[in-house]
PDB file of C-alpha atoms (C1' of nucleotides) in Angstrom:
ATOM      1  CA  MET A1022      63.103 119.970  90.322  1.00  0.00           C
ATOM      2  CA  GLN A1023      66.803 120.681  90.220  1.00  0.00           C
ATOM      3  CA  ARG A1024      68.826 117.771  91.407  1.00  0.00           C
ATOM      4  CA  ALA A1025      72.492 118.275  92.143  1.00  0.00           C
ATOM      5  CA  ARG A1026      74.500 115.530  90.533  1.00  0.00           C
ATOM      6  CA  ARG A1027      75.525 113.366  93.432  1.00  0.00           C
ATOM      7  CA  ALA A1028      78.994 111.840  93.278  1.00  0.00           C
ATOM      8  CA  ALA A1029      79.120 108.184  94.252  1.00  0.00           C
ATOM      9  CA  LEU A1030      80.640 107.064  97.522  1.00  0.00           C
ATOM     10  CA  LEU A1031      83.970 105.313  97.367  1.00  0.00           C
ATOM     11  CA  PRO A1032      83.198 101.588  97.201  1.00  0.00           C
ATOM     12  CA  VAL A1033      84.335  99.177  99.917  1.00  0.00           C
ATOM     13  CA  ALA A1034      86.788  97.693  97.414  1.00  0.00           C
ATOM     14  CA  PHE A1035      88.647 101.009  97.450  1.00  0.00           C
ATOM     15  CA  PHE A1036      89.522 100.451 101.094  1.00  0.00           C
ATOM     16  CA  ALA A1037      90.278  96.728 100.744  1.00  0.00           C
ATOM     17  CA  ARG A1038      93.821  97.491  99.566  1.00  0.00           C
ATOM     18  CA  PRO A1039      97.096  98.140 101.420  1.00  0.00           C
ATOM     19  CA  ALA A1040      96.763 101.171 103.704  1.00  0.00           C
ATOM     20  CA  ASP A1041      99.537 103.148 101.994  1.00  0.00           C
ATOM     21  CA  GLN A1042      97.741 102.895  98.652  1.00  0.00           C
ATOM     22  CA  VAL A1043      94.462 103.896 100.239  1.00  0.00           C
ATOM     23  CA  ALA A1044      96.119 106.832 102.009  1.00  0.00           C
ATOM     24  CA  ARG A1045      97.621 108.066  98.776  1.00  0.00           C
ATOM     25  CA  ASP A1046      94.430 107.626  96.770  1.00  0.00           C
ATOM     26  CA  LEU A1047      92.281 109.432  99.326  1.00  0.00           C
ATOM     27  CA  LEU A1048      94.068 112.692  98.512  1.00  0.00           C
ATOM     28  CA  GLY A1049      91.890 115.074  96.527  1.00  0.00           C
ATOM     29  CA  ARG A1050      88.647 113.301  97.441  1.00  0.00           C
ATOM     30  CA  LEU A1051      85.725 115.068  99.042  1.00  0.00           C
ATOM     31  CA  LEU A1052      84.822 114.358 102.671  1.00  0.00           C
ATOM     32  CA  VAL A1053      81.314 115.498 103.562  1.00  0.00           C
ATOM     33  CA  VAL A1054      79.705 115.316 107.009  1.00  0.00           C
ATOM     34  CA  GLU A1055      76.007 115.835 107.690  1.00  0.00           C
ATOM     35  CA  GLY A1056      75.359 117.076 111.200  1.00  0.00           C
ATOM     36  CA  ALA A1057      72.293 118.182 113.119  1.00  0.00           C
ATOM     37  CA  ASP A1058      73.309 121.805 112.649  1.00  0.00           C
ATOM     38  CA  GLY A1059      74.460 121.668 109.065  1.00  0.00           C
ATOM     39  CA  ARG A1060      76.670 120.152 106.436  1.00  0.00           C
ATOM     40  CA  VAL A1061      80.422 120.650 106.253  1.00  0.00           C
ATOM     41  CA  GLY A1062      83.127 119.271 104.021  1.00  0.00           C
ATOM     42  CA  GLY A1063      86.362 119.678 102.170  1.00  0.00           C
ATOM     43  CA  ARG A1064      89.076 118.122 100.044  1.00  0.00           C
ATOM     44  CA  ILE A1065      91.414 115.657 101.709  1.00  0.00           C
ATOM     45  CA  VAL A1066      94.942 117.082 101.415  1.00  0.00           C
ATOM     46  CA  GLU A1067      96.894 115.070 104.006  1.00  0.00           C
ATOM     47  CA  THR A1068      96.742 111.462 105.260  1.00  0.00           C
ATOM     48  CA  GLU A1069      98.888 108.954 107.103  1.00  0.00           C
ATOM     49  CA  ALA A1070      98.935 105.175 106.748  1.00  0.00           C
ATOM     50  CA  TYR A1071      99.237 102.812 109.714  1.00  0.00           C
ATOM     51  CA  LEU A1072      99.937  99.337 108.474  1.00  0.00           C
ATOM     52  CA  GLY A1073      98.641  97.114 111.265  1.00  0.00           C
ATOM     53  CA  GLY A1074     100.405  94.474 113.340  1.00  0.00           C
ATOM     54  CA  GLU A1075     103.729  94.821 111.526  1.00  0.00           C
ATOM     55  CA  ASP A1076     103.785  98.587 112.073  1.00  0.00           C
ATOM     56  CA  PRO A1077     105.098  99.517 115.539  1.00  0.00           C
ATOM     57  CA  ALA A1078     103.149 102.790 115.439  1.00  0.00           C
ATOM     58  CA  SER A1079      99.820 101.103 114.734  1.00  0.00           C
ATOM     59  CA  HIS A1080      97.171 100.739 117.423  1.00  0.00           C
ATOM     60  CA  ALA A1081      97.041  97.116 116.315  1.00  0.00           C
ATOM     61  CA  ALA A1082     100.661  96.616 117.475  1.00  0.00           C
ATOM     62  CA  GLY A1083     101.702  96.327 121.108  1.00  0.00           C
ATOM     63  CA  LEU A1084      98.150  96.929 122.275  1.00  0.00           C
ATOM     64  CA  ARG A1085      95.669  94.217 123.018  1.00  0.00           C
ATOM     65  CA  ARG A1086      92.355  94.319 121.313  1.00  0.00           C
ATOM     66  CA  ASN A1087      90.169  96.477 123.531  1.00  0.00           C
ATOM     67  CA  GLU A1088      87.137  98.691 123.442  1.00  0.00           C
ATOM     68  CA  ARG A1089      89.120 101.643 122.167  1.00  0.00           C
ATOM     69  CA  ASN A1090      90.754  99.961 119.191  1.00  0.00           C
ATOM     70  CA  ALA A1091      88.159  97.298 118.323  1.00  0.00           C
ATOM     71  CA  ALA A1092      86.951  99.137 115.228  1.00  0.00           C
ATOM     72  CA  ILE A1093      90.354  98.934 113.559  1.00  0.00           C
ATOM     73  CA  TYR A1094      89.849  95.171 113.161  1.00  0.00           C
ATOM     74  CA  GLY A1095      86.578  95.651 111.353  1.00  0.00           C
ATOM     75  CA  PRO A1096      85.924  95.480 107.604  1.00  0.00           C
ATOM     76  CA  PRO A1097      87.599  97.972 105.264  1.00  0.00           C
ATOM     77  CA  GLY A1098      85.804 101.302 105.055  1.00  0.00           C
ATOM     78  CA  THR A1099      84.877 101.307 108.747  1.00  0.00           C
ATOM     79  CA  TRP A1100      85.458 104.486 110.767  1.00  0.00           C
ATOM     80  CA  TYR A1101      87.973 104.168 113.586  1.00  0.00           C
ATOM     81  CA  VAL A1102      87.772 107.207 115.875  1.00  0.00           C
ATOM     82  CA  TYR A1103      89.691 107.481 119.128  1.00  0.00           C
ATOM     83  CA  LEU A1104      90.514 110.088 121.757  1.00  0.00           C
ATOM     84  CA  SER A1105      94.063 111.419 121.569  1.00  0.00           C
ATOM     85  CA  TYR A1106      95.819 112.971 124.560  1.00  0.00           C
ATOM     86  CA  GLY A1107      92.525 112.844 126.413  1.00  0.00           C
ATOM     87  CA  MET A1108      90.989 115.708 124.454  1.00  0.00           C
ATOM     88  CA  HIS A1109      91.184 115.454 120.668  1.00  0.00           C
ATOM     89  CA  TRP A1110      89.411 113.026 118.383  1.00  0.00           C
ATOM     90  CA  CYS A1111      91.317 111.407 115.529  1.00  0.00           C
ATOM     91  CA  ALA A1112      89.474 109.932 112.536  1.00  0.00           C
ATOM     92  CA  ASN A1113      90.725 106.929 110.599  1.00  0.00           C
ATOM     93  CA  LEU A1114      89.288 104.721 107.883  1.00  0.00           C
ATOM     94  CA  VAL A1115      90.063 101.017 108.153  1.00  0.00           C
ATOM     95  CA  ALA A1116      92.044  99.680 105.180  1.00  0.00           C
ATOM     96  CA  GLY A1117      93.143  96.262 103.955  1.00  0.00           C
ATOM     97  CA  PRO A1118      91.519  92.931 104.769  1.00  0.00           C
ATOM     98  CA  PRO A1119      89.480  92.595 108.001  1.00  0.00           C
ATOM     99  CA  GLY A1120      91.558  91.659 111.038  1.00  0.00           C
ATOM    100  CA  GLN A1121      94.786  93.180 109.791  1.00  0.00           C
ATOM    101  CA  GLY A1122      94.391  96.328 111.878  1.00  0.00           C
ATOM    102  CA  ALA A1123      95.512  98.753 109.182  1.00  0.00           C
ATOM    103  CA  ALA A1124      94.002 102.203 108.851  1.00  0.00           C
ATOM    104  CA  VAL A1125      94.429 105.647 107.320  1.00  0.00           C
ATOM    105  CA  LEU A1126      94.477 108.735 109.554  1.00  0.00           C
ATOM    106  CA  LEU A1127      92.863 111.849 108.084  1.00  0.00           C
ATOM    107  CA  ARG A1128      95.232 114.692 108.944  1.00  0.00           C
ATOM    108  CA  ALA A1129      94.039 117.741 106.999  1.00  0.00           C
ATOM    109  CA  LEU A1130      91.333 119.086 104.698  1.00  0.00           C
ATOM    110  CA  GLN A1131      90.977 122.069 102.463  1.00  0.00           C
ATOM    111  CA  PRO A1132      87.724 123.483 103.886  1.00  0.00           C
ATOM    112  CA  LEU A1133      85.095 123.999 101.180  1.00  0.00           C
ATOM    113  CA  GLU A1134      81.581 123.721 102.549  1.00  0.00           C
ATOM    114  CA  GLY A1135      80.021 124.980 105.797  1.00  0.00           C
ATOM    115  CA  LEU A1136      82.847 127.390 106.582  1.00  0.00           C
ATOM    116  CA  GLU A1137      80.739 129.310 109.070  1.00  0.00           C
ATOM    117  CA  LEU A1138      79.800 126.203 111.048  1.00  0.00           C
ATOM    118  CA  MET A1139      83.415 125.086 111.120  1.00  0.00           C
ATOM    119  CA  GLU A1140      84.515 128.502 112.371  1.00  0.00           C
ATOM    120  CA  ARG A1141      81.929 128.309 115.143  1.00  0.00           C
ATOM    121  CA  ARG A1142      83.003 124.846 116.219  1.00  0.00           C
ATOM    122  CA  ARG A1143      86.689 125.694 116.098  1.00  0.00           C
ATOM    123  CA  GLY A1144      86.417 129.103 117.685  1.00  0.00           C
ATOM    124  CA  THR A1145      88.521 130.787 115.023  1.00  0.00           C
ATOM    125  CA  ARG A1146      87.970 132.503 111.716  1.00  0.00           C
ATOM    126  CA  ILE A1147      91.447 131.760 110.473  1.00  0.00           C
ATOM    127  CA  ALA A1148      90.750 129.401 107.595  1.00  0.00           C
ATOM    128  CA  ARG A1149      94.149 127.784 107.803  1.00  0.00           C
ATOM    129  CA  LEU A1150      93.463 126.614 111.347  1.00  0.00           C
ATOM    130  CA  LEU A1151      90.089 125.017 110.678  1.00  0.00           C
ATOM    131  CA  CYS A1152      91.096 121.574 109.423  1.00  0.00           C
ATOM    132  CA  ALA A1153      94.930 121.427 109.556  1.00  0.00           C
ATOM    133  CA  GLY A1154      95.673 118.562 111.938  1.00  0.00           C
ATOM    134  CA  PRO A1155      93.738 115.442 112.957  1.00  0.00           C
ATOM    135  CA  GLY A1156      92.243 116.986 116.102  1.00  0.00           C
ATOM    136  CA  ARG A1157      91.227 120.229 114.426  1.00  0.00           C
ATOM    137  CA  LEU A1158      89.727 118.360 111.496  1.00  0.00           C
ATOM    138  CA  CYS A1159      87.485 116.315 113.787  1.00  0.00           C
ATOM    139  CA  GLN A1160      86.405 119.357 115.776  1.00  0.00           C
ATOM    140  CA  ALA A1161      85.538 121.315 112.623  1.00  0.00           C
ATOM    141  CA  LEU A1162      83.598 118.396 111.187  1.00  0.00           C
ATOM    142  CA  GLY A1163      81.842 117.454 114.417  1.00  0.00           C
ATOM    143  CA  ILE A1164      83.388 113.982 114.439  1.00  0.00           C
ATOM    144  CA  ASP A1165      83.519 112.133 117.757  1.00  0.00           C
ATOM    145  CA  ARG A1166      83.142 108.692 119.312  1.00  0.00           C
ATOM    146  CA  THR A1167      79.681 108.169 117.832  1.00  0.00           C
ATOM    147  CA  LEU A1168      81.349 107.523 114.472  1.00  0.00           C
ATOM    148  CA  ASP A1169      83.658 104.833 115.836  1.00  0.00           C
ATOM    149  CA  GLY A1170      82.942 101.408 114.335  1.00  0.00           C
ATOM    150  CA  VAL A1171      80.387 102.719 111.856  1.00  0.00           C
ATOM    151  CA  PRO A1172      80.739 101.651 108.198  1.00  0.00           C
ATOM    152  CA  MET A1173      81.377 104.745 106.099  1.00  0.00           C
ATOM    153  CA  ARG A1174      78.562 103.882 103.722  1.00  0.00           C
ATOM    154  CA  ARG A1175      76.047 104.010 106.560  1.00  0.00           C
ATOM    155  CA  SER A1176      77.497 107.003 108.346  1.00  0.00           C
ATOM    156  CA  PRO A1177      76.885 110.767 108.154  1.00  0.00           C
ATOM    157  CA  ALA A1178      80.582 111.183 107.274  1.00  0.00           C
ATOM    158  CA  ARG A1179      81.265 110.087 103.708  1.00  0.00           C
ATOM    159  CA  VAL A1180      84.073 110.230 101.187  1.00  0.00           C
ATOM    160  CA  LEU A1181      82.885 110.888  97.647  1.00  0.00           C
ATOM    161  CA  GLY A1182      84.506 109.224  94.666  1.00  0.00           C
ATOM    162  CA  VAL A1183      85.481 112.403  92.898  1.00  0.00           C
ATOM    163  CA  GLU A1184      88.731 112.479  90.964  1.00  0.00           C
ATOM    164  CA  GLY A1185      91.840 111.905  93.106  1.00  0.00           C
ATOM    165  CA  LEU A1186      95.226 113.592  92.709  1.00  0.00           C
ATOM    166  CA  PRO A1187      97.535 112.857  89.769  1.00  0.00           C
ATOM    167  CA  PRO A1188     100.871 111.306  90.856  1.00  0.00           C
ATOM    168  CA  GLY A1189     102.775 114.530  90.257  1.00  0.00           C
ATOM    169  CA  ARG A1190     100.815 116.382  92.953  1.00  0.00           C
ATOM    170  CA  VAL A1191     101.487 113.854  95.725  1.00  0.00           C
ATOM    171  CA  ARG A1192     104.317 114.271  98.239  1.00  0.00           C
ATOM    172  CA  VAL A1193     105.422 111.466 100.558  1.00  0.00           C
ATOM    173  CA  THR A1194     107.123 112.234 103.887  1.00  0.00           C
ATOM    174  CA  PRO A1195     107.870 110.625 107.266  1.00  0.00           C
ATOM    175  CA  ARG A1196     104.990 110.479 109.714  1.00  0.00           C
ATOM    176  CA  ILE A1197     104.359 113.292 112.191  1.00  0.00           C
ATOM    177  CA  GLY A1198     103.966 113.363 115.947  1.00  0.00           C
ATOM    178  CA  ILE A1199     104.810 109.740 116.724  1.00  0.00           C
ATOM    179  CA  THR A1200     107.867 108.128 118.278  1.00  0.00           C
ATOM    180  CA  LYS A1201     107.834 104.600 116.853  1.00  0.00           C
ATOM    181  CA  ALA A1202     108.694 104.078 113.185  1.00  0.00           C
ATOM    182  CA  ALA A1203     108.090 107.763 112.562  1.00  0.00           C
ATOM    183  CA  ASP A1204     110.527 107.753 109.651  1.00  0.00           C
ATOM    184  CA  TRP A1205     108.508 105.292 107.593  1.00  0.00           C
ATOM    185  CA  PRO A1206     107.417 107.205 104.456  1.00  0.00           C
ATOM    186  CA  LEU A1207     103.701 106.867 105.057  1.00  0.00           C
ATOM    187  CA  ARG A1208     102.502 110.466 105.229  1.00  0.00           C
ATOM    188  CA  PHE A1209     100.886 111.681 102.028  1.00  0.00           C
ATOM    189  CA  LEU A1210     100.038 115.263 101.184  1.00  0.00           C
ATOM    190  CA  GLU A1211      99.080 117.456  98.289  1.00  0.00           C
ATOM    191  CA  GLU A1212     102.156 119.109  96.861  1.00  0.00           C
ATOM    192  CA  GLY A1213     102.251 122.794  97.749  1.00  0.00           C
ATOM    193  CA  SER A1214      98.934 122.838  99.599  1.00  0.00           C
ATOM    194  CA  PRO A1215      98.647 125.617 102.202  1.00  0.00           C
ATOM    195  CA  TRP A1216      96.062 123.527 104.076  1.00  0.00           C
ATOM    196  CA  VAL A1217      98.298 120.738 105.376  1.00  0.00           C
ATOM    197  CA  SER A1218      99.315 120.408 109.031  1.00  0.00           C
ATOM    198  CA  GLY A1219     102.725 120.384 110.614  1.00  0.00           C
ATOM    199  CA  PRO A1220     105.427 122.940 111.297  1.00  0.00           C
ATOM    200  CA  ARG A1221     106.798 124.723 108.287  1.00  0.00           C
ATOM    201  CA  GLY A1222     109.712 122.937 106.729  1.00  0.00           C
ATOM    202  CA  ARG A1223     108.240 119.618 107.835  1.00  0.00           C
ATOM    203  CA  ASN A1224     106.692 119.053 104.459  1.00  0.00           C
ATOM    204  CA  ASP A1225     109.655 117.953 102.413  1.00  0.00           C
TER     205      ASP A1225
ATOM    206  C1'  DG B 501      95.705 100.884 142.631  1.00  0.00           C
ATOM    207  C1'  DC B 502      99.395 104.136 140.674  1.00  0.00           C
ATOM    208  C1'  DG B 503     102.299 106.188 137.359  1.00  0.00           C
ATOM    209  C1'  DC B 504     103.665 106.753 132.757  1.00  0.00           C
ATOM    210  C1'  DC B 505     102.903 107.605 127.936  1.00  0.00           C
ATOM    211  C1'  DG B 506     100.679 109.084 123.670  1.00  0.00           C
ATOM    212  C1'  DA B 507      98.775 109.158 115.823  1.00  0.00           C
ATOM    213  C1'  DT B 508      97.515 116.958 119.751  1.00  0.00           C
ATOM    214  C1'  DT B 509      96.634 121.590 120.413  1.00  0.00           C
ATOM    215  C1'  DG B 510      96.892 126.331 122.087  1.00  0.00           C
ATOM    216  C1'  DG B 511      98.803 129.628 125.100  1.00  0.00           C
ATOM    217  C1'  DC B 512     102.768 131.724 127.093  1.00  0.00           C
ATOM    218  C1'  DT B 513     108.003 132.670 127.610  1.00  0.00           C
TER     219       DT B 513
ATOM    220  C1'  DG C1035     110.408 126.773 121.935  1.00  0.00           C
ATOM    221  C1'  DC C1036     108.185 124.937 126.167  1.00  0.00           C
ATOM    222  C1'  DC C1037     104.497 123.006 128.573  1.00  0.00           C
ATOM    223  C1'  DA C1038      99.898 122.008 130.554  1.00  0.00           C
ATOM    224  C1'  DA C1039      95.400 119.893 129.708  1.00  0.00           C
ATOM    225  C1'  DT C1040      93.068 115.336 130.152  1.00  0.00           C
ATOM    226  C1'  DC C1041      91.637 110.329 129.235  1.00  0.00           C
ATOM    227  C1'  DG C1042      92.436 105.406 128.679  1.00  0.00           C
ATOM    228  C1'  DG C1043      95.516 101.417 128.192  1.00  0.00           C
ATOM    229  C1'  DC C1044      99.248  99.104 130.040  1.00  0.00           C
ATOM    230  C1'  DG C1045     102.959  97.612 133.201  1.00  0.00           C
ATOM    231  C1'  DC C1046     104.163  97.031 137.608  1.00  0.00           C
ATOM    232  C1'  DC C1047     103.645  97.187 142.877  1.00  0.00           C
TER     233       DC C1047
END
DNA sequence: GCGCCGATTGGCT
DNA sequence: GCCAATCGGCGCC
């Protein structure tokens, strides 16, 4: 029987490094989500690193440990999913050593698989608007609270260890949409990708 | 208990 | 470009 060659998952060790390195190295990898109504996925083209307690913008800074942010203190490779502005889910992967509170926010994908399902979930057929932005990405992929605190290796949402981006294709910019330490150069995106989020002119 | 703010998005001026 | 929608944590009364 034909068996599609299955790429290996990224190992836990991949995530047990500083969040900025993890954020950069996640670019170009494949994120695949198995849902009840189908399988969707795409290439990661935009991420942001949140460094933990020392980073004023991190959910590990200024906030006490609570039910909402508990997952961020888990082991590397754990999903941290929270509700933003009361209506959009945002998906992060915990990075660095446990307890540090560092994580990488997934901000945009190049949609590749399950386009029709993503269009249905998002209510648009404009490909550019399917996965450009953390809230849109989660809606297209069917990611919500049920993923929060789940280790990636045991979750329906997995990042495959396909080849990442060569250094020349990676652009680093200030972070988007936050007020504290926004200017820290911790947003990573694929150079020239039409699939990234953010207003035009914000990508340089 | 109440008001403010936010790692967002989409619709309207 | 402006602004409402909508939930949860936090600070303060």
